[in-house]
PDB file of C-alpha atoms in Angstrom:
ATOM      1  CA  UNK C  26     -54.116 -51.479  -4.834  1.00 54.00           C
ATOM      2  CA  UNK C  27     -53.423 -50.245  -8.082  1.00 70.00           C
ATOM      3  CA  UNK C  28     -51.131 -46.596  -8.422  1.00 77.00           C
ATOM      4  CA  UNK C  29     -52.694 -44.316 -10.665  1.00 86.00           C
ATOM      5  CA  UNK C  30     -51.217 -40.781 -11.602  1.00 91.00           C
ATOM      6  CA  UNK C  31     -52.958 -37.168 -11.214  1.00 93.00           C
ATOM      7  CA  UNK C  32     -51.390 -33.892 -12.250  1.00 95.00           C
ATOM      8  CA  UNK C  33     -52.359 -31.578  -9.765  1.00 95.00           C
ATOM      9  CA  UNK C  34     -50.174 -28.249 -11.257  1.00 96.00           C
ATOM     10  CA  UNK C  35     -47.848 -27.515 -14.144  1.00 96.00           C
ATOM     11  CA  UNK C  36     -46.496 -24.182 -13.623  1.00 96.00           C
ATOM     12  CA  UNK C  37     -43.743 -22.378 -15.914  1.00 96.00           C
ATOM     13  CA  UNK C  38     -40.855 -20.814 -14.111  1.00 94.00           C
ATOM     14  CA  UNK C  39     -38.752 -18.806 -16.567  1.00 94.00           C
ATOM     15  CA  UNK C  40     -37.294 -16.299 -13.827  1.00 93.00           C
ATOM     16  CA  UNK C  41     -35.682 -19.638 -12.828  1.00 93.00           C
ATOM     17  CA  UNK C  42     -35.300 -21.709 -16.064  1.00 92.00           C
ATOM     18  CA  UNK C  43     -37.281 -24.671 -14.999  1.00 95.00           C
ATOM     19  CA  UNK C  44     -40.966 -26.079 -14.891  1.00 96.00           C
ATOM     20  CA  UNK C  45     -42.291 -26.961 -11.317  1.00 97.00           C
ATOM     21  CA  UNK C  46     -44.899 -30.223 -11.496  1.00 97.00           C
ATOM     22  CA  UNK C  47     -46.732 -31.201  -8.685  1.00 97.00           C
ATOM     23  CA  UNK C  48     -48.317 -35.335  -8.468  1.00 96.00           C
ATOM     24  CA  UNK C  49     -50.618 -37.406  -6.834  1.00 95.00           C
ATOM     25  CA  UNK C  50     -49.638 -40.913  -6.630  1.00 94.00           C
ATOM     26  CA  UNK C  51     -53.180 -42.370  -5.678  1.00 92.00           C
ATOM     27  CA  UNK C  52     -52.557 -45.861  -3.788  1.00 87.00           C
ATOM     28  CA  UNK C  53     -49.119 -45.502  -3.828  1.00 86.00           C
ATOM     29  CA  UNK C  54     -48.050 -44.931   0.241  1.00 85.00           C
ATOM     30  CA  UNK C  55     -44.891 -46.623   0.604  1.00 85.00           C
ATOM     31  CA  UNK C  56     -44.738 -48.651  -2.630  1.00 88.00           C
ATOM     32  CA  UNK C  57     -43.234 -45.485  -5.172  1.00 89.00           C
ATOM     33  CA  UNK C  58     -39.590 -44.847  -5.104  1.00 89.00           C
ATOM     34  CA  UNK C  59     -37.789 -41.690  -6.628  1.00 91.00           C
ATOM     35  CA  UNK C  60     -37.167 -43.453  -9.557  1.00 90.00           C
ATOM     36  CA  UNK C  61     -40.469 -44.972 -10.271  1.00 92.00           C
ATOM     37  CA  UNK C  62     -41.785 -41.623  -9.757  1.00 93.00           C
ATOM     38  CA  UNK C  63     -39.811 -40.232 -11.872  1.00 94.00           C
ATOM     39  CA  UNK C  64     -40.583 -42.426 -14.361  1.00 94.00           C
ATOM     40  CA  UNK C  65     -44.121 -42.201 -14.015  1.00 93.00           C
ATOM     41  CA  UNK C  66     -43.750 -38.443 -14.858  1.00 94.00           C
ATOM     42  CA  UNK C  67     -41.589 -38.410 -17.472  1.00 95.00           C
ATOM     43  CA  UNK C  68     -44.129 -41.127 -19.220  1.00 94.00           C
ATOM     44  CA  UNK C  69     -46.908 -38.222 -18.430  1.00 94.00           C
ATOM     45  CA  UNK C  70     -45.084 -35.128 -19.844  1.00 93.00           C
ATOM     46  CA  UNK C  71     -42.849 -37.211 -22.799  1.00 93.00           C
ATOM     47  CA  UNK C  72     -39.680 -35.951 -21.618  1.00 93.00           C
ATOM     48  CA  UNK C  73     -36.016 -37.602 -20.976  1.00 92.00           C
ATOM     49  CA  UNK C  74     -35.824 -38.950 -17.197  1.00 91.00           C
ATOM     50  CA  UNK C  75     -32.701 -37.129 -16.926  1.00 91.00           C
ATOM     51  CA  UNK C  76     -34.349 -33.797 -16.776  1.00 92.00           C
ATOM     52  CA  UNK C  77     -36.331 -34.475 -14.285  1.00 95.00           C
ATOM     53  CA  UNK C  78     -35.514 -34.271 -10.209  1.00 94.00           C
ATOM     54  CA  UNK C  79     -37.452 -35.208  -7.336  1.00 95.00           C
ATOM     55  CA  UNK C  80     -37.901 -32.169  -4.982  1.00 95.00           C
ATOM     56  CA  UNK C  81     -40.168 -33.816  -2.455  1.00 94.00           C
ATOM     57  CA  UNK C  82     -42.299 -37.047  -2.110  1.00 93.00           C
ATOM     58  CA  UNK C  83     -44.792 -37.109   0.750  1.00 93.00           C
ATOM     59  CA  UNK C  84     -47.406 -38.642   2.367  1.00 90.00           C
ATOM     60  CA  UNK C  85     -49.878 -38.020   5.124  1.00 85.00           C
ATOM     61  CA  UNK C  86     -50.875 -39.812   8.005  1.00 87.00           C
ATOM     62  CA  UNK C  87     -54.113 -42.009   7.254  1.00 89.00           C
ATOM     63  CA  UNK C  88     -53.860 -41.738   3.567  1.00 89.00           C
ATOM     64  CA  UNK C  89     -52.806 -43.826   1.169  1.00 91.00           C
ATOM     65  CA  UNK C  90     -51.811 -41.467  -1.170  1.00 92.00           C
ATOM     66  CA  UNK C  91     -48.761 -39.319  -1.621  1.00 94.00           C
ATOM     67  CA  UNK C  92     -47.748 -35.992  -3.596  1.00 95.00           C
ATOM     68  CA  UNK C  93     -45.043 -35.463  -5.397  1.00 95.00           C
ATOM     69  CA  UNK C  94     -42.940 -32.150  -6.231  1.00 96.00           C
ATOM     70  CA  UNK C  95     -40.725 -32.103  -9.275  1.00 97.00           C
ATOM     71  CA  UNK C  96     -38.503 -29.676 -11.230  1.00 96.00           C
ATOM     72  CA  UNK C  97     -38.161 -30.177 -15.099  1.00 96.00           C
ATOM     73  CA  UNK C  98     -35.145 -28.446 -16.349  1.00 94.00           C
ATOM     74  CA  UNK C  99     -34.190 -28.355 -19.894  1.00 92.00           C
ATOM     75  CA  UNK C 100     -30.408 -27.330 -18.928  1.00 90.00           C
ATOM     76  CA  UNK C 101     -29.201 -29.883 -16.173  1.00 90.00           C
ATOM     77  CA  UNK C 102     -26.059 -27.197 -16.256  1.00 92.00           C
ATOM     78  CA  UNK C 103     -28.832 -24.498 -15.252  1.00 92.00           C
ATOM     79  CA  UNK C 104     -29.900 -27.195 -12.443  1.00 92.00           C
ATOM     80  CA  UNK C 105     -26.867 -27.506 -10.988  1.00 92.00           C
ATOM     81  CA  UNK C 106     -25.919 -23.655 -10.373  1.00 93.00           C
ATOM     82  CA  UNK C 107     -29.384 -23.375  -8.783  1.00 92.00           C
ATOM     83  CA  UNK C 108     -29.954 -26.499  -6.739  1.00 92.00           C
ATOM     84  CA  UNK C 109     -27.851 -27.861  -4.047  1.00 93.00           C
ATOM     85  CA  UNK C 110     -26.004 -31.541  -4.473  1.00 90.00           C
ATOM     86  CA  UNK C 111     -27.472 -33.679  -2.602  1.00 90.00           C
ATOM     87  CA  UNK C 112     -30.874 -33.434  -4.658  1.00 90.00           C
ATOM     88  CA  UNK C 113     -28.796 -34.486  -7.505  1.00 89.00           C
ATOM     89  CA  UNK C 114     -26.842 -37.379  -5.777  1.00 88.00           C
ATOM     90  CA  UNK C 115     -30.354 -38.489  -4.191  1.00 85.00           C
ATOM     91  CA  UNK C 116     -31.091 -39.310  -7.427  1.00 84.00           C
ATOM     92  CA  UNK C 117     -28.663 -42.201  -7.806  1.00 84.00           C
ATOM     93  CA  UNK C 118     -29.256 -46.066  -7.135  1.00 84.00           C
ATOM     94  CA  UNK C 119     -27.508 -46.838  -4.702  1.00 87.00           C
ATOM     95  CA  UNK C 120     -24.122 -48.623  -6.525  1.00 91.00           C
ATOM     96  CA  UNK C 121     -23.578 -45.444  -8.510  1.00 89.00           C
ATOM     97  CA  UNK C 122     -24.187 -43.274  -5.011  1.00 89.00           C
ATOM     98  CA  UNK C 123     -21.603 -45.755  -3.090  1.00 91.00           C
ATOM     99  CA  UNK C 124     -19.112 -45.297  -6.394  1.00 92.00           C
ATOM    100  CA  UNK C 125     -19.337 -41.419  -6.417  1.00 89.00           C
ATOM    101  CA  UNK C 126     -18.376 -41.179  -2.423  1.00 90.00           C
ATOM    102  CA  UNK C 127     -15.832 -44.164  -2.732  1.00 91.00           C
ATOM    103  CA  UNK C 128     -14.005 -41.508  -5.348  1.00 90.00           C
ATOM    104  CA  UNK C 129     -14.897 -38.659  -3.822  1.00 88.00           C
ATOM    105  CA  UNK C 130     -12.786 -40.278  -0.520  1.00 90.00           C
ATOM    106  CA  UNK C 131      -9.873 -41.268  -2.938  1.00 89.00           C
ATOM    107  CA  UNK C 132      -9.501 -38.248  -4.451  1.00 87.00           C
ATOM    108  CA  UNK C 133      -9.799 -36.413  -1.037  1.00 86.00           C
ATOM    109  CA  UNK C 134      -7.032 -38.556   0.389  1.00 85.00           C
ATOM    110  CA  UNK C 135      -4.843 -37.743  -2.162  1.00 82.00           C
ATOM    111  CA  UNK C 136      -4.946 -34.248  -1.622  1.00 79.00           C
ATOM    112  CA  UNK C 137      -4.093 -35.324   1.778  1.00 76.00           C
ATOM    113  CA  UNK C 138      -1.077 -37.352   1.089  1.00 69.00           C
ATOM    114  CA  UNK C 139       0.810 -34.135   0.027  1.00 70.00           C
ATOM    115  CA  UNK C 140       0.059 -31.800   2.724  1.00 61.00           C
ATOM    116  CA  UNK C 141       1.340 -34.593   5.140  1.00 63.00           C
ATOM    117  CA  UNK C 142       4.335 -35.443   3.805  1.00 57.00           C
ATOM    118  CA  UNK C 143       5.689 -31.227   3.667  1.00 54.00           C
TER     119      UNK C 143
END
C-alpha cells in the first residue's frame, strides 16, 4: 500500500503564536514514524522540519489510516514556554534522546557530589 497525504485543517492560532495542522496519512497504519511524518508535512507546507512538532499520531481500530496533529511555530523559543518537554524530546532519534538523559544524569550527579560531601 502506497501512503498518500490529505490536509484535513490549517487553522491560524495567533492568541498562541503557532499554526495547528491536522493529516491524514491514507495507508499508512503502523508504517509512519514522527519523523517521516514530519517530513511529509513540512514537504506539504514548504517549511523547515525544525518548526514543526508532532502533537498526536493516531489510528483507529479497523482502519488503515491514521491522523495526524501538528503545531507549526515560527519561534521554537515561543514553543518551548508554551509546550511541555517531553513533546520536544519525543522528537529526537533515539542516539540524540539516550545522549540528552546520559547528560542530564551527569550533570545531576554532580550537583549531588557537593551536597554529600558537606
Amino acid at each position: 500500500m502506497k501512503m498518500s497525504l490529505e490536509r484535513l485543517k490549517l487553522v491560524d492560532n495567533p492568541f498562541l503564536g503557532r499554526r495547528e495542522a491536522t493529516y491524514l496519512f491514507r495507508g499508512s497504519a503502523g508504517m509512519v514514524t514522527r519523523s517521516q511524518a514530519v517530513k511529509m508535512v513540512s514537504a506539504d507546507l514548504g517549511l523547515k522540519e525544525e518548526n514543526i512538532l508532532p502533537v498526536s499520531i493516531r489510528g483507529r481500530q479497523g482502519s488503515h489510516d491514521v491522523v495526524g496533529t501538528f503545531y507549526i511555530f515560527e519561534d521554537m523559543e515561543l514553543a518551548k514556554k508554551q509546550l511541555p518537554k517531553y513533546m520536544f524530546l519525543r522528537s529526537l532519534t533515539k542516539e540524540e534522546r539516550k545522549k540528552y538523559f546520559e547528560e542530564r544524569r551527569k550533570s545531576r550527579a554532580k550537583k549531588v557530589a557537593p551536597a554529600q560531601k558537606k
